[in-house]
Amino acid sequence: MNGSTFGNIFKITTWGESHGKAIGVVIDGCPAGLSLEEEDIQKFLNRRKPGQSRFTTKRQEADQVQILSGVFEGKTTGTPISLMVSNTDQRSRDYSEIANYYRPGHADLNYDRKYGFRDYRGGGRSSGRETIGRVAAGAVASKILEELGISLCAYTCAIGPVTVDKACFDKEEIFRNPLYMPDAQAAQKAQECLEQAMKETNSLGGMVECIITGVPAGLGEPAFDKLDAALAKAVLSIGAVKGFEIGSGMAAARSNGLENNDAYAVDAQGNLIKKTNHSGGITGGISDGTPIVFRAAFKPTPSIAALQETVNRQGEPIEIQIKGRHDPIIVPRAVVVVESMAALVILDALLASMTTRMDRIKSFFLDKESETRL
Amino acid sequence: MNGSTFGNIFKITTWGESHGKAIGVVIDGCPAGLSLEEEDIQKFLNRRKPGQSRFTTKRQEADQVQILSGVFEGKTTGTPISLMVSNTDQRSRDYSEIANYYRPGHADLNYDRKYGFRDYRGGGRSSGRETIGRVAAGAVASKILEELGISLCAYTCAIGPVTVDKACFDKEEIFRNPLYMPDAQAAQKAQECLEQAMKETNSLGGMVECIITGVPAGLGEPAFDKLDAALAKAVLSIGAVKGFEIGSGMAAARSNGLENNDAYAVDAQGNLIKKTNHSGGITGGISDGTPIVFRAAFKPTPSIAALQETVNRQGEPIEIQIKGRHDPIIVPRAVVVVESMAALVILDALLASMTTRMDRIKSFFLDKESETRL
Amino acid sequence: MNGSTFGNIFKITTWGESHGKAIGVVIDGCPAGLSLEEEDIQKFLNRRKPGQSRFTTKRQEADQVQILSGVFEGKTTGTPISLMVSNTDQRSRDYSEIANYYRPGHADLNYDRKYGFRDYRGGGRSSGRETIGRVAAGAVASKILEELGISLCAYTCAIGPVTVDKACFDKEEIFRNPLYMPDAQAAQKAQECLEQAMKETNSLGGMVECIITGVPAGLGEPAFDKLDAALAKAVLSIGAVKGFEIGSGMAAARSNGLENNDAYAVDAQGNLIKKTNHSGGITGGISDGTPIVFRAAFKPTPSIAALQETVNRQGEPIEIQIKGRHDPIIVPRAVVVVESMAALVILDALLASMTTRMDRIKSFFLDKESETRL
Amino acid sequence: MNGSTFGNIFKITTWGESHGKAIGVVIDGCPAGLSLEEEDIQKFLNRRKPGQSRFTTKRQEADQVQILSGVFEGKTTGTPISLMVSNTDQRSRDYSEIANYYRPGHADLNYDRKYGFRDYRGGGRSSGRETIGRVAAGAVASKILEELGISLCAYTCAIGPVTVDKACFDKEEIFRNPLYMPDAQAAQKAQECLEQAMKETNSLGGMVECIITGVPAGLGEPAFDKLDAALAKAVLSIGAVKGFEIGSGMAAARSNGLENNDAYAVDAQGNLIKKTNHSGGITGGISDGTPIVFRAAFKPTPSIAALQETVNRQGEPIEIQIKGRHDPIIVPRAVVVVESMAALVILDALLASMTTRMDRIKSFFLDKESETRL
């Protein structure tokens, strides 16, 4: 409900719209004593910033973050961390045209029907700029996870018809090409497809994959708050995502039990291992300690310059061509958004898992130095 | 967190495990004044009951529901509705074998790692019986939605390699074949595949589709509580689901803007319509008043009689063959579970939408008879 | 919202009304591995059971609890614990009289206005029997707290004009007299007042005090979820409570800073101590490690046999005399309800406190045996 | 949990500490279409601003609010409203002294124990400045309530030994004297007491009363979310509050049923009325349509210049005198905080009440213009 708050323990609340004064997030429940400075957050924001390549919008937004509260002498205090990014590139152009009709593939009509009217400037709250708060909070969550030995790696695994070849996976390559693909050859082909789409005033969809390693077994809850269900919600809550799959995903539907079950075995060192990971690291909603692997499908950017049919607020059919500086593909800038949402889910589940077992609760409270009771 | 409570306004809490005394659900926040009797709920439970065909387990469970509270003189009172189903077919067989190893594709290991031990009888809380509470609550939600002109229709759209042909869609057929498929020919082929899988002591996966009609525009929230995100979580929270897609879904990733955008137009009666529904009825997380269409991918039943490798609690590699009465496919009995979860999500979003607009709030409180203030 | 769920981590959901089939509670989030049997819960329920003395209703309710789920081989499994008490003494007497008018001091009118009608049998959901679920859950919470060195002690500190003399406080006495007063002489006087009130077909109010010892410093949150705020809500949520105070309480309003501040000092052993406890163990919403002390004021039982003015559903003024078997005082049976609610609040805050500090989180996850990651 | 978020539907999240860059609040769930400008909020903030009289701190804080999001063309859009007040009077004085010891009556020790360290500048998050966010949000809630015919009136009803005389109640007087007392004579006496306390480098406590009129019957929930329980939590969550009472409050404990029950009757116009209001407008947790009346007890300002004993961080006993610009009484500036918290509770309960009854839900959705379904 309400929709702008996410998480239970590490809880974030985002605010702001495309053309308001600023955009931000409040993080409540961040543990005290974490070293944190603006640069930790800025480096995440820079990954989603516009203007990184010819495949992203030419809008210039500095997207410079400010820490307004919750950090004292370089450490988090345990109280709310308020992060804000000012909106600087708000062109005072004429929005009267866009105000008057419903862009196909956008939520214009939906907002009008829901709220009675809408802030039509740049999509208002439905703008991709809403994800700035998510990424800022995701940077903090990722920093905590890192200190606990958990790391996340998201990347583009498909753009339009081009899919990354698993055999060519190169983690270093992700940050070398503008599409965040872990396969140089696929990245090259995808760029060609994008050039072609741009020429045709069209846009492309794509797929993001995320791998999370170092996750302890036991995260997630049995019934409604399964870890994969939480990831699905987190990912589908990103605008433009139309599908989510974990492990073997949609392909599991076409598989059979013998193939899809992950056999347990013992490795040379005597450790229990899984011979495959069709589960994607989660069974019954609970992590098993193997890498978590999921994918998100993004639709093509709906804002295209090609001629489109639509209807205006007066209910008359019209033809439009959307002007402005739009990404021909959402995916590359969305990679860090997916990674951030995943970090928020994993951290929240990790903190929740601390209260699961009597033996661990007892050792937590009874083994501590006795200073805590007067 | 906790995981056994779902929903914000129409809020349900399920409890119970496979071999406990009973299984149940508490519904809190059900509006007062709804006509409700046990039969309304029973007809939903009967759709997931075991023993309906040769493709479902032969376990005999009456799954008879009892209303324990919240209904007075045939109407809901607005206070919690407690629904309970006794567990009757608890064979007192020897579970010592299963207690000692980890079944591939099951959550045995995960529960042991999370809780330190597990109720190994029939899967405990991770059993499919946990869905009884969901379906019982879903029946109540569906009844409310029906009174408001909203209806849900879920069915099997694929089993293993067999996919329903959209051109042959026949809603009546869904309840005529044991697989709940809306295409008689596909149902026939799927049954043959299942016979074959059973002969090979194997199992199959499949896909469920759900169509929701009559949903008003404006349900769902802009950021984290998007309506499709809520549906994704609801669906992934069902054990064995590995993927979720809405509208064009995963295919959107391979599409382009011109194809994937839904053009608005005006029909002969002058009404605003959408020429296609690639969005699946939801854009920007908010319903637009067109049918909502989503799909869930189910993995094959992990309990198979074929020989499998695994490890026991002592960490030794062993080979097992799982005995017992298991479904060769999860999908047909899961159809009503998917429909129930969707009903819960839609109803909750519907109730939440009542507080969205000042004009409607004012007319709600100020147009009412003045009896309410002493 | 909804109102029947309480707590965040150790979360309970109660259900049932006075004359339904049963009354119960579902506990979600109970740590796994706690030894638990029905007797642990029964001994709490027996403290609120009717028929204990001539000052409580003569209704005979066995109030026998059943554990329906969440316990396996004598230990909690970490999944929902469903507890149920059947309603046995439901006299099939004629309720048509009470159905037709509004009892002063009761919520009859309020329910009718809220829900459009009400379950008038024995007060329905507003009956004191609703507290059975709270006490059953409180018994489980108290058992956990006990294992962590935290203990609660609630008792009657005033009845009508009679107040316990702090100088005569005797903990053993609490369970020796039917009023649960820690001062034999006051208990004697209070019984005389009650005899007199009963003769006059009247009833009395009273006060419950609760002392919680062994609480570590650091529980509670800075802003809205202050520990004392959570206690206040818990206590006011018990029917008939009209006031709550912590430490010096209402008297603080008439005090001054010099008197009311608790000076810190160092005791003979060199430990930091507080010289007084006007704060009641909580400052700024956070526990300081000293005993938590609060009080709740209960109104007199509204059901009295004396003649009263009221109005019927037709809006006509009438005079009534309430028949039936009513307690002349609510307080003695409410003592264990107050204690239970306090146990729920403290346990929930305790579990929440585990995620407060990075250093403790790191040692929790990094010092554990490495078995948790495959 | 977390503690910085309040409310379910009209949900607010506050952030900021005494000496951070700014202080603010995010309101999520504000209905769309409310006229709102900064001045609406500023006039509430001005009531709690320091420097209004010689009885409040001499710190100069402009406390000028900025609307950063959620308002478009003078109306709320239904998306998050971010409100911010910059901290301007942050004297860069030396805090090393205060950093090193625990001020009696303050939460210094508690924060250190909870978080391992604290932001000692001006009390950090435990500062009274934290209430700025509450008051800003309360201003918005009050504006909505006003449009629905509900109004709140809070005032000082006691300071130290001086209590307002009900017979002299004059609503206009509240805003005429610096203590916000509705009785000029009491205000005069209270000022004399305060002058005396200030001379003695001491401080006083006091009491705030709040009356809410126009509340419809039926707000609040039967069990844990009783309306008075929600008010109690809201009020105790304000720093320095030590007690809460509704209607006859603590006095109910010393009363009897005949006196304390509110008889129903019929007035000259044939309307159902209550002859008294000992319930304070709420019975069984649900409003009955009569005025809601509650009181909050505030402790004396703990920061006093008089000599006090305490302990430093090294565990050594020391004597201190607290310097700085402190209010000799918290109450006058807290009046608007109490009113704001009450407005938040009432509005949230009001919105929640919209989903209570099937008949009203049906007329809400089925009587609307048919435009909402495509």
XYZ file of C-alpha atoms in Angstrom, chain A residues 14 26-27 69 82 95 129 187 191 247 286 293 309 313 357 360:
16
model
C 11.521 7.265 -1.982
C 14.991 8.073 3.396
C 16.627 4.916 4.722
C 20.996 13.185 8.008
C 18.101 11.162 4.146
C 4.419 20.593 -21.994
C 14.176 9.307 -12.367
C 27.932 -6.148 -27.108
C 25.202 -1.895 -30.630
C 17.145 -20.382 -11.948
C 14.675 -20.229 1.256
C 20.582 -16.243 -10.199
C -1.882 6.445 -33.024
C -8.070 13.957 -23.362
C 16.611 -19.587 16.068
C 21.448 -18.014 18.171
